[in-house]
């Protein structure tokens, strides 16, 4: 185990579910470690590092493949993989999104690939990366799955939320959007009900997006940790089926996030 | 377990990744796939056209072969007819030639016969005269006995 401290199950779980934070201490110093009570101005270094590294990884991979892509006979498994991913996202976007923004398809691809890579960190044995971080880099805490950090999932879903507002304004203009907020779906006479409903509807979007992804992987990580508390001879019996099950959940959650983003943006561009 | 400023960092990173994907990943891959799609469509159309052309060519070949066959049959028939004609002609020429040779030979024979007769007649006259001279032992006056001699010659 990564922690050199006491080996109680609760301690083990807490340790593994704590981010490597960077925050200001009460005395004005800088804490790098447990920032559970650090308030809003805390940076989760592990989440940032892992997610940015994964983002750079997929960007670099897709960039290399984009340079190799040509109209000739496609050669190489990696190039085929990149093309399959792009084609898959393009088909989903064609089915769902009816606008013609140049932003939406690359956005969907980025969400799909980034989230799928976040989620894949879940499959890596729970103690491996924390052990490396502890013994090589002397970091006390490491939580490697960005999907289990609310800041990461909300970061993504709030970005989508801002884009929803942007596309509302872009397709209907400021006045048109305000008019829609006040008059749909019950007509202008019932405008208070319309406004309340609209606010609930819009706020529910980023919250449900973020919490769905977070909940799935936080729970999954918790179960992997509980399995890891079992005697080592019995672990494979549970961890292997759970990991295989997650091979389905990982792309599924990324797919759901991508598709809902497309649906929300399409709704924002359409008028109600 | 709370939302922290990490969120802002994540949003910035996300914006950068989206911008990168939008600029450097999506357009070239889509363009390559679109170009390939067009290439394949063109290839399929060309294949279809080629098949059609081949079918047409095959029909043309069939037509030409049939034509050639009938022409060949016609030529053979003509050649046979011409051959027969030549044989007939040759036969006719040969028999005419044979007739002609026979006729000339006969004419020659006839001429020879006349000539020989003439010669024999002359000789018979002189023999007869010589014989008569011997019998009479004197000269026969040809002029006086001319009428007798002419009668004799005419009898030969």
CSV table of C-alpha atoms in Angstrom, one decimal:
chain,number,residue,atom,x,y,z
A,1,UNK,CA,0.0,0.0,0.0
A,2,UNK,CA,1.1,3.5,-0.8
A,3,UNK,CA,0.5,4.9,2.6
A,4,UNK,CA,3.1,4.3,5.1
A,5,UNK,CA,0.6,5.0,7.9
A,6,UNK,CA,-1.8,2.7,9.8
A,7,UNK,CA,-3.5,0.0,7.8
A,8,UNK,CA,-7.1,0.2,8.9
A,9,UNK,CA,-9.7,-0.3,6.1
A,10,UNK,CA,-11.2,3.1,6.7
A,11,UNK,CA,-7.8,4.7,6.6
A,12,UNK,CA,-6.9,2.9,3.4
A,13,UNK,CA,-10.1,3.9,1.7
A,14,UNK,CA,-9.8,7.5,2.8
A,15,UNK,CA,-6.2,7.7,1.7
A,16,UNK,CA,-7.0,6.4,-1.7
A,17,UNK,CA,-10.0,8.7,-2.1
A,18,UNK,CA,-8.0,11.8,-1.2
A,19,UNK,CA,-6.6,14.0,-4.0
A,20,UNK,CA,-3.1,15.4,-3.9
A,21,UNK,CA,-4.2,19.0,-3.3
A,22,UNK,CA,-2.4,22.3,-3.3
A,23,UNK,CA,-3.9,24.9,-1.1
A,24,UNK,CA,-3.2,27.7,1.2
A,25,UNK,CA,-2.7,26.7,4.9
A,26,UNK,CA,-4.3,28.7,7.7
A,27,UNK,CA,-0.9,30.2,8.6
A,28,UNK,CA,-0.4,31.4,5.0
A,29,UNK,CA,1.9,28.7,3.9
A,30,UNK,CA,1.4,26.4,0.9
A,31,UNK,CA,0.1,22.8,1.6
A,32,UNK,CA,0.8,20.1,-0.9
A,33,UNK,CA,-1.1,17.1,0.3
A,34,UNK,CA,-4.4,16.6,2.0
A,35,UNK,CA,-6.5,19.7,1.1
A,36,UNK,CA,-9.8,18.1,2.0
A,37,UNK,CA,-10.7,21.3,3.9
A,38,UNK,CA,-8.8,23.6,1.7
A,39,UNK,CA,-11.9,25.5,0.4
A,40,UNK,CA,-12.5,26.4,-3.3
A,41,UNK,CA,-9.0,27.7,-4.0
A,42,UNK,CA,-7.5,24.3,-4.1
A,43,UNK,CA,-5.8,22.7,-7.1
A,44,UNK,CA,-6.0,18.9,-7.3
A,45,UNK,CA,-2.6,18.3,-8.8
A,46,UNK,CA,-3.1,14.6,-9.5
A,47,UNK,CA,-6.4,15.2,-11.4
A,48,UNK,CA,-4.9,18.1,-13.3
A,49,UNK,CA,-1.7,16.2,-14.1
A,50,UNK,CA,-3.4,12.9,-15.1
A,51,UNK,CA,-6.2,14.6,-17.2
A,52,UNK,CA,-3.9,16.9,-19.0
A,53,UNK,CA,-1.4,14.1,-19.7
A,54,UNK,CA,-4.3,12.0,-21.1
A,55,UNK,CA,-5.5,14.9,-23.1
A,56,UNK,CA,-2.0,15.5,-24.5
A,57,UNK,CA,-1.8,11.8,-25.2
A,58,UNK,CA,-4.9,11.6,-27.3
A,59,UNK,CA,-4.2,14.9,-29.0
A,60,UNK,CA,-0.7,13.8,-30.0
A,61,UNK,CA,-2.0,10.4,-31.2
A,62,UNK,CA,-4.8,12.0,-33.2
A,63,UNK,CA,-2.5,14.6,-34.6
A,64,UNK,CA,0.0,12.0,-35.7
A,65,UNK,CA,-2.7,10.0,-37.4
A,66,UNK,CA,-4.2,13.2,-39.0
A,67,UNK,CA,-0.8,13.8,-40.5
A,68,UNK,CA,-0.7,10.3,-41.9
A,69,UNK,CA,-4.3,10.2,-43.1
A,70,UNK,CA,-4.6,10.3,-46.9
A,71,UNK,CA,-7.1,9.2,-49.5
A,72,UNK,CA,-5.0,6.2,-50.3
A,73,UNK,CA,-5.5,2.7,-49.0
A,74,UNK,CA,-5.5,3.1,-45.3
A,75,UNK,CA,-2.6,1.2,-43.7
A,76,UNK,CA,-1.9,0.5,-40.1
A,77,UNK,CA,-4.0,-0.4,-37.2
A,78,UNK,CA,-3.5,2.9,-35.4
A,79,UNK,CA,-4.6,5.0,-38.4
A,80,UNK,CA,-7.7,2.8,-38.8
A,81,UNK,CA,-8.5,3.2,-35.1
A,82,UNK,CA,-8.3,7.0,-35.4
A,83,UNK,CA,-10.5,7.0,-38.5
A,84,UNK,CA,-13.0,4.7,-36.8
A,85,UNK,CA,-13.2,7.0,-33.8
A,86,UNK,CA,-13.6,10.1,-36.0
A,87,UNK,CA,-16.2,8.3,-38.2
A,88,UNK,CA,-18.1,7.1,-35.2
A,89,UNK,CA,-18.3,10.5,-33.7
A,90,UNK,CA,-19.2,12.0,-37.1
A,91,UNK,CA,-22.1,9.5,-37.5
A,92,UNK,CA,-23.4,10.3,-34.0
A,93,UNK,CA,-23.2,14.0,-34.7
A,94,UNK,CA,-25.0,13.5,-38.1
A,95,UNK,CA,-27.8,11.6,-36.3
A,96,UNK,CA,-28.3,14.0,-33.5
A,97,UNK,CA,-27.0,17.5,-34.3
A,98,UNK,CA,-28.6,19.3,-37.2
A,99,UNK,CA,-26.7,22.6,-37.1
A,100,UNK,CA,-23.6,23.3,-39.1
A,101,UNK,CA,-21.2,24.6,-36.5
A,102,UNK,CA,-17.6,23.6,-37.1
A,103,UNK,CA,-17.1,23.4,-33.4
A,104,UNK,CA,-19.5,20.7,-32.4
A,105,UNK,CA,-18.0,17.6,-34.0
A,106,UNK,CA,-14.5,18.2,-32.8
A,107,UNK,CA,-16.0,19.1,-29.4
A,108,UNK,CA,-17.8,15.8,-29.3
A,109,UNK,CA,-14.7,13.9,-30.4
A,110,UNK,CA,-12.6,15.6,-27.6
A,111,UNK,CA,-15.2,14.8,-25.0
A,112,UNK,CA,-15.5,11.2,-26.1
A,113,UNK,CA,-11.8,10.5,-26.2
A,114,UNK,CA,-10.9,12.5,-23.1
A,115,UNK,CA,-13.6,11.0,-20.9
A,116,UNK,CA,-12.9,7.5,-22.2
A,117,UNK,CA,-9.2,7.9,-21.2
A,118,UNK,CA,-10.2,9.3,-17.8
A,119,UNK,CA,-12.4,6.3,-17.2
A,120,UNK,CA,-9.7,3.9,-18.4
A,121,UNK,CA,-7.6,4.9,-15.5
A,122,UNK,CA,-10.1,3.0,-13.5
A,123,UNK,CA,-8.9,-0.3,-14.9
A,124,UNK,CA,-5.3,0.2,-13.7
A,125,UNK,CA,-4.8,-1.7,-10.4
A,126,UNK,CA,-5.8,0.7,-7.6
A,127,UNK,CA,-2.5,0.6,-5.8
A,128,UNK,CA,-0.1,0.7,-8.8
A,129,UNK,CA,0.1,4.4,-9.6
A,130,UNK,CA,-0.2,5.5,-6.0
A,131,UNK,CA,2.7,3.2,-5.1
A,132,UNK,CA,4.8,4.6,-8.0
A,133,UNK,CA,3.9,8.2,-7.0
A,134,UNK,CA,4.8,7.4,-3.4
A,135,UNK,CA,8.0,5.6,-3.9
A,136,UNK,CA,9.4,7.4,-6.9
A,137,UNK,CA,8.0,11.0,-6.5
A,138,UNK,CA,7.4,10.9,-2.7
A,139,UNK,CA,3.8,12.1,-3.1
A,140,UNK,CA,1.6,11.2,-0.2
A,141,UNK,CA,-1.7,11.2,-2.0
A,142,UNK,CA,-2.6,10.2,-5.5
A,143,UNK,CA,-6.1,9.7,-7.0
A,144,UNK,CA,-5.5,8.7,-10.6
A,145,UNK,CA,-9.0,8.5,-12.0
A,146,UNK,CA,-10.1,12.0,-13.1
A,147,UNK,CA,-13.7,10.9,-13.4
A,148,UNK,CA,-13.8,10.4,-9.6
A,149,UNK,CA,-13.0,14.0,-9.0
A,150,UNK,CA,-16.1,16.3,-9.0
A,151,UNK,CA,-14.0,19.2,-10.2
A,152,UNK,CA,-13.0,17.3,-13.4
A,153,UNK,CA,-16.5,16.2,-14.3
A,154,UNK,CA,-18.0,19.6,-13.4
A,155,UNK,CA,-15.2,21.2,-15.4
A,156,UNK,CA,-16.4,19.4,-18.4
A,157,UNK,CA,-20.1,19.7,-17.9
A,158,UNK,CA,-19.9,23.5,-17.0
A,159,UNK,CA,-17.9,24.0,-20.3
A,160,UNK,CA,-20.8,22.2,-22.1
A,161,UNK,CA,-23.3,24.4,-20.1
A,162,UNK,CA,-21.5,27.5,-21.3
A,163,UNK,CA,-21.6,26.3,-24.8
A,164,UNK,CA,-25.3,25.6,-24.5
A,165,UNK,CA,-25.8,29.3,-23.5
A,166,UNK,CA,-23.5,30.3,-26.3
A,167,UNK,CA,-25.4,28.3,-28.9
A,168,UNK,CA,-28.7,29.7,-27.6
A,169,UNK,CA,-27.5,33.2,-28.1
A,170,UNK,CA,-25.9,32.5,-31.4
A,171,UNK,CA,-28.9,31.0,-33.0
A,172,UNK,CA,-31.6,33.1,-31.5
A,173,UNK,CA,-29.9,36.3,-30.4
A,174,UNK,CA,-30.1,37.8,-27.0
A,175,UNK,CA,-33.7,39.0,-27.4
A,176,UNK,CA,-34.9,35.7,-29.0
A,177,UNK,CA,-33.4,33.7,-26.1
A,178,UNK,CA,-35.0,35.9,-23.5
A,179,UNK,CA,-38.3,35.7,-25.3
A,180,UNK,CA,-38.1,31.9,-25.4
A,181,UNK,CA,-37.2,31.7,-21.7
A,182,UNK,CA,-40.3,33.8,-20.9
A,183,UNK,CA,-42.8,32.3,-23.4
A,184,UNK,CA,-42.0,28.6,-23.7
A,185,UNK,CA,-43.5,26.1,-23.1
A,186,UNK,CA,-46.8,27.6,-21.6
A,187,UNK,CA,-47.1,30.9,-23.5
A,188,UNK,CA,-46.3,34.4,-22.4
A,189,UNK,CA,-49.2,34.5,-19.9
A,190,UNK,CA,-47.6,32.0,-17.6
A,191,UNK,CA,-44.1,33.5,-17.8
A,192,UNK,CA,-43.1,32.9,-14.1
A,193,UNK,CA,-43.7,29.2,-14.6
A,194,UNK,CA,-41.8,29.3,-17.9
A,195,UNK,CA,-38.8,31.0,-16.3
A,196,UNK,CA,-38.6,28.6,-13.3
A,197,UNK,CA,-39.0,25.6,-15.5
A,198,UNK,CA,-36.4,26.8,-17.9
A,199,UNK,CA,-33.9,27.5,-15.1
A,200,UNK,CA,-34.5,24.0,-13.6
A,201,UNK,CA,-34.1,22.5,-17.0
A,202,UNK,CA,-30.9,24.2,-17.9
A,203,UNK,CA,-29.3,23.8,-14.5
A,204,UNK,CA,-30.2,20.1,-14.4
A,205,UNK,CA,-28.1,19.6,-17.6
A,206,UNK,CA,-24.6,20.2,-16.3
A,207,UNK,CA,-25.4,18.7,-12.9
A,208,UNK,CA,-26.8,15.5,-14.3
A,209,UNK,CA,-23.9,15.2,-16.8
A,210,UNK,CA,-21.2,15.7,-14.1
A,211,UNK,CA,-22.9,13.6,-11.4
A,212,UNK,CA,-23.6,10.7,-13.7
A,213,UNK,CA,-20.0,10.3,-14.7
A,214,UNK,CA,-18.7,11.0,-11.2
A,215,UNK,CA,-21.1,8.6,-9.5
A,216,UNK,CA,-20.4,5.7,-11.8
A,217,UNK,CA,-16.6,5.9,-11.4
A,218,UNK,CA,-16.5,7.0,-7.8
A,219,UNK,CA,-18.6,4.0,-6.9
A,220,UNK,CA,-16.5,1.8,-9.2
A,221,UNK,CA,-13.3,2.9,-7.6
A,222,UNK,CA,-14.7,2.4,-4.2
A,223,UNK,CA,-15.6,-1.2,-5.1
A,224,UNK,CA,-12.1,-1.8,-6.5
A,225,UNK,CA,-10.7,-0.5,-3.2
A,226,UNK,CA,-13.0,-2.7,-1.2
A,227,UNK,CA,-11.9,-5.7,-3.3
A,228,UNK,CA,-8.3,-4.7,-2.7
A,229,UNK,CA,-8.9,-5.0,1.1
A,230,UNK,CA,-9.6,-8.7,0.6
A,231,UNK,CA,-6.9,-11.3,1.1
A,232,UNK,CA,-4.7,-11.2,-2.0
A,233,UNK,CA,-5.7,-14.8,-3.1
A,234,UNK,CA,-9.4,-13.9,-3.2
A,235,UNK,CA,-9.1,-10.6,-5.1
A,236,UNK,CA,-9.0,-11.8,-8.6
A,237,UNK,CA,-12.2,-13.6,-8.1
A,238,UNK,CA,-14.0,-10.3,-7.8
A,239,UNK,CA,-11.7,-7.8,-9.4
A,240,UNK,CA,-11.6,-9.6,-12.8
A,241,UNK,CA,-15.4,-9.7,-13.3
A,242,UNK,CA,-15.7,-6.1,-12.0
A,243,UNK,CA,-12.9,-4.9,-14.4
A,244,UNK,CA,-14.5,-6.8,-17.3
A,245,UNK,CA,-17.8,-5.2,-16.5
A,246,UNK,CA,-16.1,-1.8,-16.5
A,247,UNK,CA,-14.7,-2.4,-20.0
A,248,UNK,CA,-18.4,-1.9,-20.9
A,249,UNK,CA,-19.1,1.0,-18.6
A,250,UNK,CA,-16.0,3.0,-19.6
A,251,UNK,CA,-16.9,3.7,-23.2
A,252,UNK,CA,-20.6,3.7,-22.3
A,253,UNK,CA,-20.3,6.6,-19.9
A,254,UNK,CA,-18.0,8.5,-22.4
A,255,UNK,CA,-20.6,7.8,-25.1
A,256,UNK,CA,-23.4,9.1,-22.9
A,257,UNK,CA,-21.6,12.3,-22.1
A,258,UNK,CA,-20.8,12.9,-25.8
A,259,UNK,CA,-24.3,12.1,-27.0
A,260,UNK,CA,-26.0,14.2,-24.3
A,261,UNK,CA,-23.7,17.1,-25.2
A,262,UNK,CA,-24.8,16.8,-28.8
A,263,UNK,CA,-28.4,16.6,-27.8
A,264,UNK,CA,-28.2,19.7,-25.5
A,265,UNK,CA,-26.4,21.7,-28.1
A,266,UNK,CA,-28.9,20.7,-30.8
A,267,UNK,CA,-31.7,21.7,-28.5
A,268,UNK,CA,-30.0,25.0,-27.8
A,269,UNK,CA,-29.8,25.8,-31.5
A,270,UNK,CA,-33.3,24.7,-32.2
A,271,UNK,CA,-36.1,27.0,-31.1
A,272,UNK,CA,-38.6,25.5,-28.7
B,1,UNK,CA,-14.9,15.8,-1.9
B,2,UNK,CA,-15.8,19.3,-3.1
B,3,UNK,CA,-15.6,21.3,-6.2
B,4,UNK,CA,-12.4,23.3,-6.2
B,5,UNK,CA,-10.4,25.6,-8.5
B,6,UNK,CA,-9.2,22.4,-10.2
B,7,UNK,CA,-12.4,22.9,-12.2
B,8,UNK,CA,-11.1,26.1,-13.8
B,9,UNK,CA,-7.9,24.4,-14.8
B,10,UNK,CA,-9.9,21.5,-16.3
B,11,UNK,CA,-12.0,24.0,-18.2
B,12,UNK,CA,-8.9,25.7,-19.6
B,13,UNK,CA,-7.3,22.4,-20.6
B,14,UNK,CA,-10.6,21.3,-22.2
B,15,UNK,CA,-10.8,24.5,-24.2
B,16,UNK,CA,-7.2,24.0,-25.4
B,17,UNK,CA,-7.9,20.3,-26.4
B,18,UNK,CA,-11.1,21.2,-28.2
B,19,UNK,CA,-9.3,24.0,-30.1
B,20,UNK,CA,-6.5,21.6,-31.0
B,21,UNK,CA,-8.8,18.9,-32.2
B,22,UNK,CA,-10.8,21.4,-34.2
B,23,UNK,CA,-7.7,22.8,-35.9
B,24,UNK,CA,-5.3,19.9,-36.3
B,25,UNK,CA,-7.3,16.6,-35.9
B,26,UNK,CA,-10.8,16.8,-37.3
B,27,UNK,CA,-10.3,18.6,-40.6
B,28,UNK,CA,-7.5,16.5,-42.1
B,29,UNK,CA,-9.0,13.1,-41.1
B,30,UNK,CA,-12.4,14.1,-42.3
B,31,UNK,CA,-10.9,15.4,-45.5
B,32,UNK,CA,-8.9,12.3,-46.1
B,33,UNK,CA,-11.9,10.1,-45.5
B,34,UNK,CA,-14.1,12.2,-47.8
B,35,UNK,CA,-11.5,12.1,-50.5
B,36,UNK,CA,-11.2,8.3,-50.1
B,37,UNK,CA,-15.0,8.0,-50.3
B,38,UNK,CA,-14.9,9.9,-53.5
B,39,UNK,CA,-12.1,7.8,-54.9
B,40,UNK,CA,-13.9,4.6,-54.0
B,41,UNK,CA,-17.1,5.9,-55.6
B,42,UNK,CA,-15.1,6.9,-58.7
B,43,UNK,CA,-13.5,3.5,-58.8
B,44,UNK,CA,-16.8,1.7,-58.5
B,45,UNK,CA,-18.3,3.8,-61.3
B,46,UNK,CA,-15.2,3.1,-63.5
B,47,UNK,CA,-15.5,-0.6,-62.8
B,48,UNK,CA,-19.2,-0.5,-63.7
B,49,UNK,CA,-18.4,1.4,-66.9
B,50,UNK,CA,-15.6,-1.1,-67.7
B,51,UNK,CA,-18.0,-4.0,-67.3
B,52,UNK,CA,-20.4,-2.3,-69.6
B,53,UNK,CA,-17.8,-1.6,-72.1
B,54,UNK,CA,-16.6,-5.2,-71.9
B,55,UNK,CA,-20.1,-6.5,-72.5
B,56,UNK,CA,-20.4,-4.2,-75.5
B,57,UNK,CA,-17.1,-5.4,-76.8
B,58,UNK,CA,-18.1,-9.0,-76.3
B,59,UNK,CA,-21.4,-8.4,-78.3
B,60,UNK,CA,-19.3,-6.7,-81.0
B,61,UNK,CA,-16.9,-9.6,-81.1
B,62,UNK,CA,-19.8,-12.1,-81.3
B,63,UNK,CA,-21.3,-10.0,-84.2
B,64,UNK,CA,-17.9,-9.9,-86.0
B,65,UNK,CA,-17.3,-13.6,-85.6
B,66,UNK,CA,-20.7,-14.4,-87.0
B,67,UNK,CA,-20.2,-12.1,-89.9
B,68,UNK,CA,-16.7,-13.6,-90.6
B,69,UNK,CA,-18.2,-17.1,-90.4
B,70,UNK,CA,-20.9,-16.3,-93.0
B,71,UNK,CA,-18.4,-14.5,-95.2
B,72,UNK,CA,-16.0,-17.4,-95.0
B,73,UNK,CA,-18.8,-19.8,-96.0
B,74,UNK,CA,-19.7,-17.6,-98.9
B,75,UNK,CA,-16.1,-17.4,-100.0
B,76,UNK,CA,-15.8,-21.2,-99.9
B,77,UNK,CA,-19.0,-21.6,-101.8
B,78,UNK,CA,-17.8,-19.1,-104.4
B,79,UNK,CA,-14.5,-20.8,-104.7
B,80,UNK,CA,-16.1,-24.2,-105.2
B,81,UNK,CA,-18.3,-22.8,-107.9
B,82,UNK,CA,-15.4,-21.1,-109.6
B,83,UNK,CA,-13.4,-24.4,-109.4
B,84,UNK,CA,-16.2,-26.3,-111.0
B,85,UNK,CA,-16.4,-23.6,-113.7
B,86,UNK,CA,-12.7,-23.8,-114.3
B,87,UNK,CA,-12.8,-27.6,-114.6
B,88,UNK,CA,-15.8,-27.4,-117.0
B,89,UNK,CA,-14.0,-24.7,-119.1
B,90,UNK,CA,-10.8,-26.8,-119.2
B,91,UNK,CA,-12.8,-29.8,-120.3
B,92,UNK,CA,-14.5,-27.7,-123.1
B,93,UNK,CA,-11.2,-26.3,-124.2
B,94,UNK,CA,-9.5,-29.7,-124.2
B,95,UNK,CA,-12.2,-31.4,-126.3
B,96,UNK,CA,-12.2,-28.4,-128.8
B,97,UNK,CA,-8.4,-28.7,-129.1
B,98,UNK,CA,-8.7,-32.5,-129.6
B,99,UNK,CA,-11.3,-31.9,-132.3
B,100,UNK,CA,-9.2,-29.3,-133.9
B,101,UNK,CA,-6.1,-31.6,-133.9
B,102,UNK,CA,-8.1,-34.5,-135.3
B,103,UNK,CA,-9.6,-32.4,-138.0
B,104,UNK,CA,-6.2,-31.0,-139.1
B,105,UNK,CA,-4.7,-34.5,-139.0
B,106,UNK,CA,-7.6,-35.7,-141.2
B,107,UNK,CA,-7.1,-32.8,-143.6
B,108,UNK,CA,-3.5,-33.6,-143.8
B,109,UNK,CA,-4.2,-37.3,-144.5
B,110,UNK,CA,-6.7,-36.2,-147.1
B,111,UNK,CA,-4.1,-34.0,-148.8
B,112,UNK,CA,-1.5,-36.7,-148.7
B,113,UNK,CA,-4.0,-39.1,-150.2
B,114,UNK,CA,-4.9,-36.7,-153.0
B,115,UNK,CA,-1.2,-36.1,-153.6
B,116,UNK,CA,-0.4,-39.8,-153.7
B,117,UNK,CA,-3.3,-40.4,-156.0
B,118,UNK,CA,-2.0,-37.7,-158.3
B,119,UNK,CA,1.4,-39.2,-158.3
B,120,UNK,CA,0.2,-42.7,-158.8
B,121,UNK,CA,-2.0,-41.5,-161.7
B,122,UNK,CA,1.1,-39.9,-163.4
B,123,UNK,CA,3.1,-43.1,-162.8
B,124,UNK,CA,0.3,-45.3,-164.1
B,125,UNK,CA,0.1,-43.3,-167.3
B,126,UNK,CA,3.9,-43.5,-167.9
B,127,UNK,CA,3.9,-47.2,-167.1
B,128,UNK,CA,0.9,-47.8,-169.3
B,129,UNK,CA,2.6,-45.9,-172.1
B,130,UNK,CA,5.8,-47.7,-171.6
B,131,UNK,CA,3.9,-51.0,-171.5
B,132,UNK,CA,2.0,-50.1,-174.7
B,133,UNK,CA,5.2,-49.1,-176.4
B,134,UNK,CA,6.7,-52.4,-175.5
B,135,UNK,CA,3.6,-54.2,-176.8
B,136,UNK,CA,3.5,-52.3,-180.0
B,137,UNK,CA,7.3,-51.9,-180.1
B,138,UNK,CA,6.9,-48.6,-181.5
B,139,UNK,CA,6.2,-45.2,-180.4
B,140,UNK,CA,2.8,-44.4,-179.5
B,141,UNK,CA,1.7,-41.1,-180.7
B,142,UNK,CA,0.4,-39.5,-177.6
B,143,UNK,CA,-1.4,-36.9,-179.5
B,144,UNK,CA,-3.3,-39.4,-181.6
B,145,UNK,CA,-4.3,-41.6,-178.7
B,146,UNK,CA,-5.0,-38.8,-176.3
B,147,UNK,CA,-8.7,-39.6,-176.1
B,148,UNK,CA,-8.0,-43.2,-175.2
B,149,UNK,CA,-5.6,-42.2,-172.5
B,150,UNK,CA,-7.9,-39.7,-171.0
B,151,UNK,CA,-10.6,-42.3,-170.7
B,152,UNK,CA,-8.2,-44.7,-169.0
B,153,UNK,CA,-7.0,-42.1,-166.6
B,154,UNK,CA,-10.5,-41.2,-165.6
B,155,UNK,CA,-11.2,-44.9,-164.9
B,156,UNK,CA,-8.5,-45.0,-162.3
